[in-house]
Tab-separated table of C-alpha atoms and ligand atoms in Angstrom:
chain	number	residue	atom	x	y	z
A	1	MET	CA	19.688	-16.886	-7.184
A	2	ALA	CA	18.050	-20.053	-8.366
A	3	THR	CA	18.246	-22.490	-11.235
A	4	TYR	CA	15.058	-22.901	-13.208
A	5	HIS	CA	13.543	-25.221	-15.755
A	6	ILE	CA	10.628	-24.006	-17.842
A	7	GLU	CA	8.311	-26.002	-20.120
A	8	THR	CA	5.699	-24.370	-22.315
A	9	TYR	CA	2.675	-25.938	-23.958
A	10	GLY	CA	0.006	-24.497	-26.231
A	11	CYS	CA	-0.267	-21.332	-28.249
A	12	SER	CA	2.034	-18.447	-29.180
A	13	SER	CA	0.555	-16.413	-26.322
A	14	ASN	CA	1.900	-18.967	-23.814
A	15	ARG	CA	5.275	-18.949	-25.550
A	16	GLY	CA	5.365	-15.141	-25.336
A	17	GLU	CA	4.557	-15.280	-21.640
A	18	SER	CA	7.277	-17.880	-21.038
A	19	ARG	CA	9.781	-15.629	-22.811
A	20	GLU	CA	8.756	-12.800	-20.455
A	21	ILE	CA	9.153	-15.106	-17.429
A	22	GLU	CA	12.609	-16.159	-18.586
A	23	ARG	CA	13.689	-12.603	-19.249
A	24	ALA	CA	12.619	-11.557	-15.748
A	25	LEU	CA	14.317	-14.595	-14.195
A	26	ARG	CA	17.599	-13.852	-15.952
A	27	ASP	CA	17.322	-10.150	-15.021
A	28	GLY	CA	16.899	-11.350	-11.427
A	29	GLY	CA	20.169	-13.288	-11.597
A	30	HIS	CA	18.694	-16.782	-12.064
A	31	ARG	CA	20.083	-19.247	-14.565
A	32	PRO	CA	18.588	-22.132	-16.546
A	33	ALA	CA	19.185	-25.642	-15.209
A	34	ASP	CA	20.374	-28.458	-17.468
A	35	GLY	CA	17.085	-30.237	-16.817
A	36	PRO	CA	14.258	-30.478	-14.269
A	37	GLU	CA	16.331	-32.732	-12.016
A	38	ASP	CA	18.877	-29.919	-11.524
A	39	ALA	CA	16.335	-27.125	-11.069
A	40	ASP	CA	15.489	-25.313	-7.837
A	41	VAL	CA	12.191	-24.417	-9.453
A	42	ALA	CA	10.387	-26.033	-12.376
A	43	ILE	CA	7.784	-23.949	-14.210
A	44	LEU	CA	5.046	-25.606	-16.217
A	45	ASN	CA	3.204	-23.193	-18.515
A	46	THR	CA	0.038	-25.096	-19.313
A	47	CYS	CA	-2.574	-25.333	-22.045
A	48	THR	CA	-6.136	-26.537	-21.598
A	49	VAL	CA	-7.444	-26.720	-25.122
A	50	VAL	CA	-8.873	-30.278	-24.989
A	51	GLU	CA	-9.368	-32.929	-22.314
A	52	LYS	CA	-6.456	-34.997	-23.585
A	53	THR	CA	-4.173	-31.969	-23.179
A	54	GLU	CA	-5.369	-31.542	-19.609
A	55	ARG	CA	-4.518	-35.145	-18.793
A	56	ASN	CA	-1.069	-34.618	-20.323
A	57	MET	CA	-0.571	-31.472	-18.234
A	58	LEU	CA	-1.453	-33.306	-15.020
A	59	ARG	CA	0.838	-36.179	-15.907
A	60	ARG	CA	3.728	-33.834	-16.684
A	61	ALA	CA	3.154	-31.893	-13.457
A	62	GLU	CA	3.325	-35.199	-11.537
A	63	GLU	CA	6.639	-36.034	-13.194
A	64	LEU	CA	8.103	-32.586	-12.535
A	65	GLN	CA	7.152	-32.576	-8.870
A	66	GLU	CA	9.254	-35.731	-8.475
A	67	THR	CA	12.354	-34.091	-9.930
A	68	ALA	CA	12.548	-30.340	-9.208
A	69	ALA	CA	12.769	-28.916	-5.688
A	70	ASP	CA	9.775	-26.654	-6.249
A	71	LEU	CA	7.014	-26.717	-8.876
A	72	VAL	CA	5.079	-23.737	-10.224
A	73	VAL	CA	2.160	-24.203	-12.601
A	74	THR	CA	0.988	-21.283	-14.684
A	75	GLY	CA	-0.833	-20.703	-17.981
A	76	CYS	CA	-4.412	-21.400	-19.084
A	77	MET	CA	-5.069	-24.622	-17.184
A	78	ALA	CA	-3.603	-23.175	-13.968
A	79	LEU	CA	-5.954	-20.224	-14.137
A	80	ALA	CA	-9.066	-22.032	-15.367
A	81	GLN	CA	-8.736	-25.304	-13.428
A	82	GLY	CA	-6.062	-24.717	-10.806
A	83	GLU	CA	-7.948	-26.984	-8.391
A	84	ALA	CA	-7.415	-29.974	-10.731
A	85	PHE	CA	-3.747	-30.090	-9.686
A	86	GLU	CA	-4.584	-30.197	-5.997
A	87	GLU	CA	-7.270	-32.837	-6.621
A	88	ALA	CA	-4.639	-34.947	-8.391
A	89	GLY	CA	-2.413	-34.662	-5.287
A	90	ILE	CA	0.125	-32.433	-7.028
A	91	ASP	CA	2.005	-30.117	-4.722
A	92	ALA	CA	2.403	-27.082	-6.978
A	93	GLU	CA	2.128	-23.345	-6.566
A	94	ILE	CA	-0.561	-22.096	-8.956
A	95	LEU	CA	0.301	-18.637	-10.233
A	96	HIS	CA	-0.492	-16.122	-12.928
A	97	TRP	CA	2.558	-15.924	-15.205
A	98	ASP	CA	3.299	-12.339	-14.107
A	99	GLU	CA	3.833	-13.583	-10.533
A	100	VAL	CA	6.242	-16.400	-11.358
A	101	PRO	CA	9.587	-14.499	-11.436
A	102	THR	CA	9.108	-12.968	-7.970
A	103	TYR	CA	8.021	-16.315	-6.543
A	104	ALA	CA	11.188	-17.919	-7.912
A	105	LEU	CA	13.306	-15.340	-6.083
A	106	ASN	CA	12.386	-17.166	-2.848
A	107	GLY	CA	12.519	-13.949	-0.850
A	108	GLU	CA	16.015	-13.030	-2.037
A	109	CYS	CA	16.806	-9.727	-3.685
A	110	PRO	CA	17.277	-9.566	-7.444
A	111	THR	CA	20.935	-9.331	-8.394
A	112	THR	CA	22.671	-6.825	-10.579
A	113	THR	CA	25.761	-8.077	-12.310
A	114	PRO	CA	29.113	-6.498	-11.451
A	115	ASP	CA	29.648	-3.168	-13.197
A	116	ALA	CA	26.226	-3.439	-14.841
A	117	GLU	CA	25.668	-0.616	-17.306
A	118	PRO	CA	22.338	1.041	-18.074
A	119	VAL	CA	20.306	-0.705	-20.747
A	120	LEU	CA	17.561	0.764	-22.897
A	121	ASP	CA	14.860	-1.778	-23.744
A	122	GLY	CA	12.185	-0.084	-25.845
A	123	VAL	CA	11.255	2.976	-23.785
A	124	VAL	CA	12.348	1.385	-20.499
A	125	GLY	CA	15.783	2.346	-19.241
A	126	LEU	CA	17.319	0.044	-16.625
A	127	LEU	CA	19.621	1.950	-14.301
A	128	PRO	CA	21.559	-0.221	-11.823
A	129	ILE	CA	22.655	2.258	-9.130
A	130	ALA	CA	24.714	-0.117	-6.990
A	131	ARG	CA	25.360	-3.763	-6.414
A	132	GLY	CA	25.424	-5.720	-3.177
A	133	CYS	CA	23.558	-5.218	0.082
A	134	MET	CA	24.234	-4.503	3.750
A	135	SER	CA	22.450	-7.586	5.083
A	136	ASN	CA	23.192	-11.189	5.836
A	137	CYS	CA	19.771	-12.839	5.582
A	138	SER	CA	19.971	-16.431	6.771
A	139	TYR	CA	18.012	-17.842	3.800
A	140	CYS	CA	19.877	-15.956	1.060
A	141	ILE	CA	22.340	-17.422	-1.397
A	142	THR	CA	22.574	-14.253	-3.523
A	143	LYS	CA	24.783	-12.428	-1.056
A	144	PHE	CA	27.576	-14.976	-1.542
A	145	ALA	CA	27.927	-13.807	-5.127
A	146	THR	CA	27.478	-10.089	-4.665
A	147	GLY	CA	28.835	-9.033	-1.267
A	148	ARG	CA	28.619	-5.682	0.476
A	149	VAL	CA	27.010	-2.716	-1.228
A	150	ASP	CA	29.293	-0.819	-3.599
A	151	SER	CA	27.770	2.541	-4.595
A	152	PRO	CA	29.056	4.736	-7.399
A	153	PRO	CA	28.738	8.506	-6.758
A	154	VAL	CA	25.375	10.246	-7.227
A	155	GLU	CA	26.750	12.314	-10.124
A	156	GLU	CA	27.775	9.182	-12.023
A	157	ASN	CA	24.291	7.649	-11.711
A	158	VAL	CA	22.598	10.929	-12.664
A	159	GLU	CA	24.718	11.115	-15.833
A	160	LYS	CA	23.716	7.561	-16.720
A	161	ALA	CA	20.058	8.459	-16.170
A	162	ARG	CA	20.478	11.573	-18.358
A	163	ALA	CA	21.989	9.449	-21.120
A	164	LEU	CA	18.998	7.083	-20.924
A	165	VAL	CA	16.514	9.975	-21.200
A	166	HIS	CA	18.425	11.402	-24.178
A	167	ALA	CA	18.374	7.964	-25.801
A	168	GLY	CA	14.552	7.867	-25.534
A	169	ALA	CA	13.794	6.333	-22.131
A	170	LYS	CA	10.317	7.209	-20.853
A	171	GLU	CA	10.551	5.014	-17.785
A	172	ILE	CA	13.759	4.754	-15.794
A	173	ARG	CA	13.882	1.744	-13.514
A	174	VAL	CA	16.261	2.433	-10.660
A	175	THR	CA	17.503	-1.035	-9.777
A	176	GLY	CA	19.844	-2.626	-7.275
A	177	GLN	CA	19.860	-5.510	-4.870
A	178	ASP	CA	18.655	-3.192	-2.138
A	179	THR	CA	18.240	0.377	-3.396
A	180	GLY	CA	17.518	1.602	0.148
A	181	VAL	CA	21.158	1.154	1.200
A	182	TYR	CA	22.587	3.141	-1.705
A	183	GLY	CA	25.506	5.180	-0.302
A	184	TRP	CA	25.877	3.262	2.977
A	185	ASP	CA	29.362	2.131	1.978
A	186	ASP	CA	30.400	5.821	1.960
A	187	GLY	CA	28.707	6.386	5.303
A	188	ASP	CA	25.998	8.490	3.682
A	189	ARG	CA	22.419	7.500	2.828
A	190	LYS	CA	22.033	9.037	-0.588
A	191	LEU	CA	18.897	7.545	-2.155
A	192	PRO	CA	16.639	10.615	-1.640
A	193	GLU	CA	19.266	12.910	-3.160
A	194	LEU	CA	19.802	10.588	-6.124
A	195	LEU	CA	16.077	10.324	-6.907
A	196	ASP	CA	15.603	14.076	-6.593
A	197	ARG	CA	18.489	14.728	-8.983
A	198	ILE	CA	17.214	12.193	-11.537
A	199	CYS	CA	13.775	13.841	-11.477
A	200	ASP	CA	15.451	17.192	-12.295
A	201	ILE	CA	16.648	15.942	-15.680
A	202	ASP	CA	14.911	17.727	-18.582
A	203	GLY	CA	12.347	15.570	-20.378
A	204	GLU	CA	9.032	13.781	-19.938
A	205	PHE	CA	9.616	10.491	-18.172
A	206	ARG	CA	8.753	8.441	-15.103
A	207	VAL	CA	11.040	6.872	-12.504
A	208	ARG	CA	10.391	3.567	-10.764
A	209	LEU	CA	12.286	2.801	-7.591
A	210	GLY	CA	13.274	-0.863	-7.394
A	211	MET	CA	13.270	-3.103	-4.340
A	212	ALA	CA	14.307	-1.430	-1.089
A	213	ASN	CA	14.320	-3.411	2.156
A	214	PRO	CA	12.404	-1.844	5.060
A	215	GLY	CA	15.616	-1.840	7.135
A	216	GLY	CA	17.370	0.237	4.485
A	217	ILE	CA	14.553	2.730	3.996
A	218	HIS	CA	13.840	3.196	7.680
A	219	GLY	CA	15.722	6.243	8.875
A	220	ILE	CA	15.457	8.008	5.522
A	221	HIS	CA	11.748	7.273	5.094
A	222	GLU	CA	10.575	10.795	5.918
A	223	GLU	CA	13.029	12.440	3.535
A	224	LEU	CA	12.261	9.815	0.907
A	225	ALA	CA	8.487	10.295	1.178
A	226	ASP	CA	9.017	14.066	0.790
A	227	VAL	CA	10.976	13.477	-2.422
A	228	PHE	CA	8.142	11.308	-3.729
A	229	ALA	CA	5.574	13.972	-2.851
A	230	ALA	CA	7.603	16.715	-4.563
A	231	ASN	CA	8.339	14.942	-7.860
A	232	GLU	CA	5.575	13.781	-10.166
A	233	GLU	CA	8.198	11.940	-12.253
A	234	LEU	CA	8.475	9.355	-9.474
A	235	TYR	CA	5.892	6.632	-9.554
A	236	ASP	CA	4.265	6.626	-6.124
A	237	PHE	CA	5.314	3.056	-5.519
A	238	ILE	CA	7.671	1.286	-3.155
A	239	HIS	CA	8.567	-2.377	-3.000
A	240	ALA	CA	9.570	-3.062	0.600
A	241	PRO	CA	9.605	-6.822	1.373
A	242	VAL	CA	8.591	-7.374	5.001
A	243	GLN	CA	8.803	-11.215	4.718
A	244	SER	CA	7.088	-11.899	8.072
A	245	GLY	CA	4.723	-10.305	10.563
A	246	SER	CA	6.601	-11.906	13.464
A	247	ASP	CA	9.674	-10.282	15.009
A	248	ASP	CA	10.892	-13.710	16.166
A	249	VAL	CA	10.933	-14.996	12.591
A	250	LEU	CA	12.509	-11.776	11.291
A	251	GLU	CA	15.274	-12.280	13.824
A	252	ASP	CA	15.829	-15.864	12.668
A	253	MET	CA	15.837	-14.629	9.084
A	254	ARG	CA	18.441	-12.042	10.208
A	255	ARG	CA	16.450	-9.274	8.548
A	256	GLN	CA	17.545	-5.736	9.483
A	257	HIS	CA	14.047	-4.519	10.304
A	258	ARG	CA	11.318	-5.445	12.740
A	259	VAL	CA	7.594	-5.163	12.104
A	260	GLU	CA	7.275	-1.772	13.788
A	261	LYS	CA	9.873	-0.216	11.465
A	262	PHE	CA	7.947	-1.501	8.453
A	263	ARG	CA	4.748	-0.021	9.884
A	264	GLU	CA	6.455	3.356	10.375
A	265	VAL	CA	7.643	3.430	6.762
A	266	VAL	CA	4.133	2.641	5.526
A	267	ALA	CA	2.513	5.216	7.832
A	268	THR	CA	4.878	7.937	6.593
A	269	PHE	CA	4.061	7.257	2.929
A	270	ASP	CA	0.348	7.101	3.812
A	271	ASP	CA	0.719	10.492	5.396
A	272	ARG	CA	2.605	12.170	2.514
A	273	LEU	CA	0.963	10.629	-0.577
A	274	ASP	CA	-2.708	10.506	-1.585
A	275	HIS	CA	-2.533	7.466	-3.854
A	276	TRP	CA	0.438	5.175	-3.715
A	277	THR	CA	1.171	1.498	-4.093
A	278	LEU	CA	2.836	-0.614	-1.456
A	279	SER	CA	4.311	-3.814	-2.793
A	280	THR	CA	5.598	-6.316	-0.251
A	281	ASP	CA	6.671	-9.935	0.007
A	282	PHE	CA	6.000	-12.655	2.562
A	283	ILE	CA	7.951	-15.888	2.981
A	284	VAL	CA	5.584	-18.561	4.267
A	285	GLY	CA	6.803	-21.617	6.135
A	286	PHE	CA	10.243	-20.432	7.270
A	287	PRO	CA	11.696	-23.273	9.409
A	288	THR	CA	11.107	-21.517	12.755
A	289	GLU	CA	7.675	-20.090	11.877
A	290	ASP	CA	5.039	-21.488	14.246
A	291	GLU	CA	1.265	-21.087	14.018
A	292	THR	CA	1.300	-17.846	16.035
A	293	ASP	CA	3.982	-16.363	13.768
A	294	HIS	CA	1.926	-17.285	10.732
A	295	GLU	CA	-1.143	-15.617	12.241
A	296	ARG	CA	0.946	-12.485	12.840
A	297	SER	CA	1.867	-12.399	9.146
A	298	MET	CA	-1.782	-12.844	8.179
A	299	ASP	CA	-2.787	-10.062	10.576
A	300	LEU	CA	-0.122	-7.707	9.217
A	301	LEU	CA	-1.246	-8.329	5.658
A	302	ALA	CA	-4.879	-7.691	6.610
A	303	GLU	CA	-3.908	-4.543	8.518
A	304	VAL	CA	-1.575	-2.910	5.989
A	305	ARG	CA	-3.457	-4.121	2.889
A	306	PRO	CA	-0.669	-3.786	0.295
A	307	GLU	CA	-1.855	-3.391	-3.302
A	308	LYS	CA	0.787	-5.844	-4.524
A	309	ILE	CA	1.799	-8.922	-2.537
A	310	ASN	CA	4.208	-11.723	-3.374
A	311	VAL	CA	3.791	-14.887	-1.325
A	312	THR	CA	6.656	-17.387	-1.479
A	313	ARG	CA	6.679	-20.811	0.096
A	314	PHE	CA	10.058	-21.184	1.819
A	315	SER	CA	12.498	-23.509	0.142
A	316	LYS	CA	16.084	-24.198	1.159
A	317	ARG	CA	19.012	-22.820	-0.768
A	318	PRO	CA	22.205	-24.890	-0.399
A	319	GLY	CA	24.940	-23.389	1.763
A	320	THR	CA	22.665	-20.997	3.652
A	321	ASP	CA	22.175	-21.132	7.418
A	322	ALA	CA	18.430	-21.601	6.967
A	323	ALA	CA	19.123	-24.754	4.958
A	324	ASP	CA	20.580	-26.328	8.126
A	325	MET	CA	17.471	-25.568	10.187
A	326	LYS	CA	14.927	-28.301	10.702
A	327	GLY	CA	12.241	-27.496	8.148
A	328	LEU	CA	8.470	-27.575	8.430
A	329	GLY	CA	6.523	-30.332	6.726
A	330	GLY	CA	5.322	-29.771	3.175
A	331	THR	CA	1.669	-29.949	4.239
A	332	VAL	CA	2.070	-27.196	6.816
A	333	LYS	CA	3.834	-24.937	4.322
A	334	LYS	CA	1.221	-25.675	1.705
A	335	GLU	CA	-1.692	-24.901	4.035
A	336	ARG	CA	-0.158	-21.649	5.240
A	337	SER	CA	0.716	-20.611	1.714
A	338	LYS	CA	-2.832	-21.354	0.578
A	339	ALA	CA	-4.347	-19.364	3.437
A	340	MET	CA	-2.124	-16.393	2.742
A	341	SER	CA	-2.701	-16.544	-1.008
A	342	GLU	CA	-6.469	-16.507	-0.411
A	343	LEU	CA	-6.164	-13.459	1.821
A	344	LYS	CA	-3.889	-11.835	-0.750
A	345	MET	CA	-6.506	-12.336	-3.498
A	346	GLU	CA	-9.127	-10.710	-1.283
A	347	VAL	CA	-6.922	-7.703	-0.426
A	348	VAL	CA	-5.561	-7.180	-3.934
A	349	GLY	CA	-8.977	-7.793	-5.529
A	350	GLU	CA	-10.439	-5.070	-3.329
A	351	ALA	CA	-7.697	-2.639	-4.437
A	352	TYR	CA	-8.302	-3.362	-8.125
A	353	GLU	CA	-12.070	-3.202	-7.684
A	354	SER	CA	-11.713	0.351	-6.380
A	355	MET	CA	-10.074	1.342	-9.690
A	356	VAL	CA	-12.986	0.233	-11.887
A	357	GLY	CA	-14.805	3.192	-13.446
A	358	GLU	CA	-11.969	5.607	-12.576
A	359	THR	CA	-9.760	7.383	-15.104
A	360	PHE	CA	-5.982	7.506	-14.752
A	361	GLU	CA	-3.173	9.097	-16.691
A	362	VAL	CA	-0.852	6.312	-17.800
A	363	LEU	CA	2.413	5.796	-19.614
A	364	VAL	CA	2.484	2.988	-22.173
A	365	VAL	CA	5.657	1.150	-21.211
A	366	GLU	CA	5.779	-1.949	-23.368
A	367	GLU	CA	3.935	-4.252	-25.712
A	368	GLY	CA	1.894	-7.003	-24.133
A	369	THR	CA	0.741	-10.272	-25.590
A	370	GLY	CA	-1.410	-10.191	-28.717
A	371	ASP	CA	-2.199	-6.629	-29.738
A	372	SER	CA	-2.228	-5.281	-26.185
A	373	VAL	CA	0.032	-2.784	-24.468
A	374	LYS	CA	1.073	-2.527	-20.810
A	375	CYS	CA	0.559	0.837	-19.165
A	376	ARG	CA	1.423	2.185	-15.722
A	377	ASP	CA	-0.496	4.832	-13.825
A	378	SER	CA	1.135	7.287	-11.401
A	379	ALA	CA	1.088	4.635	-8.642
A	380	TYR	CA	2.696	2.055	-10.959
A	381	ARG	CA	-0.462	-0.014	-11.228
A	382	GLN	CA	-0.514	-2.065	-14.390
A	383	ILE	CA	-3.366	-1.392	-16.810
A	384	ILE	CA	-3.668	-3.372	-20.040
A	385	VAL	CA	-5.115	-1.691	-23.142
A	386	ARG	CA	-6.179	-4.080	-25.861
A	387	ASN	CA	-6.514	-3.522	-29.623
A	388	ALA	CA	-3.698	-1.021	-29.364
A	389	THR	CA	-3.034	-0.770	-33.126
A	390	GLU	CA	-6.667	-0.054	-33.976
A	391	ARG	CA	-6.785	2.545	-31.212
A	392	GLY	CA	-3.560	4.224	-32.296
A	393	VAL	CA	-1.906	3.611	-28.920
A	394	ASP	CA	1.894	3.270	-29.037
A	395	VAL	CA	4.608	2.412	-26.563
A	396	GLY	CA	5.913	5.675	-25.055
A	397	ASP	CA	2.533	7.472	-25.208
A	398	PHE	CA	1.007	9.235	-22.217
A	399	LEU	CA	-2.790	9.000	-22.250
A	400	ASP	CA	-5.882	8.858	-20.059
A	401	VAL	CA	-7.428	5.441	-19.548
A	402	GLU	CA	-10.687	4.427	-17.889
A	403	VAL	CA	-10.443	1.138	-15.999
A	404	THR	CA	-13.152	-1.315	-17.047
A	405	GLY	CA	-12.172	-4.462	-15.155
A	406	HIS	CA	-9.346	-6.486	-13.634
A	407	ASN	CA	-8.106	-10.013	-13.014
A	408	THR	CA	-6.405	-9.271	-9.625
A	409	VAL	CA	-2.975	-9.215	-11.296
A	410	TYR	CA	-3.618	-6.199	-13.503
A	411	ALA	CA	-6.463	-3.961	-14.627
A	412	PHE	CA	-7.957	-3.557	-18.103
A	413	GLY	CA	-8.824	-0.175	-19.497
A	414	ASP	CA	-9.988	1.841	-22.466
A	415	PRO	CA	-8.416	5.069	-23.690
A	416	VAL	CA	-10.530	8.137	-23.000
A	417	ASP	CA	-10.788	10.575	-25.912
A	418	GLU	CA	-9.385	14.074	-25.538
A	419	ALA	CA	-12.797	15.700	-25.396
A	420	GLY	CA	-13.432	13.652	-22.280
A	421	SER	CA	-16.632	12.211	-23.705
A	422	GLY	CA	-15.961	8.760	-22.319
A	423	PRO	CA	-13.923	5.690	-23.213
A	424	ALA	CA	-13.130	5.332	-26.906
A	425	GLY	CA	-14.334	2.115	-28.494
A	426	VAL	CA	-16.036	0.750	-25.377
A	427	GLU	CA	-18.219	-1.631	-27.347
A	428	ASP	CA	-15.248	-3.094	-29.177
A	429	ALA	CA	-13.327	-3.413	-25.945
A	430	GLY	CA	-16.257	-5.183	-24.312
A	431	ALA	CA	-16.307	-7.700	-27.113
A	432	VAL	CA	-12.589	-8.304	-26.735
A	433	LEU	CA	-12.792	-8.727	-22.966
A	434	GLY	CA	-15.540	-11.250	-23.545
A	435	ASP	CA	-13.099	-13.340	-25.576
A	436	ASP	CA	-11.198	-14.349	-22.473
B	1	SF4	S1	19.208	-8.072	1.617
B	1	SF4	FE1	19.123	-10.179	2.381
B	1	SF4	S2	17.960	-11.297	0.770
B	1	SF4	FE2	18.677	-9.364	-0.136
B	1	SF4	S3	20.635	-9.905	-1.136
B	1	SF4	FE3	21.111	-9.097	0.928
B	1	SF4	S4	21.248	-10.910	2.215
B	1	SF4	FE4	20.174	-11.500	0.327
């Protein structure tokens, strides 16, 4: 749970992206700070339209790095000239806007508010299945506010899911601080049963399982993978934050898993599912992380090759045990974060590259910026379709899309016509992609 300050410059597209960032931050339990001086993380959404603007962006980034605990730069200038910030001596994390909310979580789980009810947002139904967790991570401030997991019965959550489907939900997002420990408070590990029951509801919809710590999934991972394999409604996607490739650091973080447990979870899903997406998180620069520990994290990332990776530079949260540990220097954290981010780009780029030229069935889940829509394939990979109005593509549609390119955060694609004679409007799409 962090306080944030966000500043947006430039066009309506940037403002739309900042609104999305804020929405995700608030959904994750963060709150706005009164100003940059009170913020745990300051976010600068930049514009690069003329040279004078660029100078202003650099100057503002310099000012913000003096005030906020952590600075993230996103937007056009970050993507086109990210190196300019480093050259100016600005210690900022350069991120695509889609990556900002997870970075701001600082390795903590997203929170669900007490007694949170399901919410339908467009065709996306948010289903909080429980609040709280069973852990006591040494870097986490969230747990102070939420406490031990409190799980309503399976039947109650299934009824809520049914109500969402009846109200028009096409994608149900099963959320919770740690969905893997659902039912632990009753002495029963009930996540596989819950997911199976939700998938039995009449209707055409998809189900996305929210963050589940490796320690919570391990032990039910075989049963869980079987449920995924048996139900096409479930996106073949898990978000299991490993946080470090070193058991020593995991112990200091007081995580409930060790690296081998994480590996076993991944191997089981590899075994049961043909195409699935592993999303994981790494905290870089934890106070007790030495060079060998860092290398172990790099090696684990290179070995497991997750399709989605969130890299967070460790920052202290007041009142946590990790805040009392002697921290690493900013330069060390920055260098390790840079090395891991470079490896991440290589691994994720390779995964996206393998999608190009392939056709996937997708669900259109929400509107994107401009006239684009965001789609998800069966492994929850994000594919953007542009010129949606002209192509008659609406939110809630299921359609086949051929992937034409990617930017390592999401893929771009063109709808394939029903006769299967190739992507519709390829020439138009090519012209649009060229606009970027
Ligand atoms: S699992 Fe760990 S990081 Fe997540 S809320 Fe619980 S204590 Fe915090």
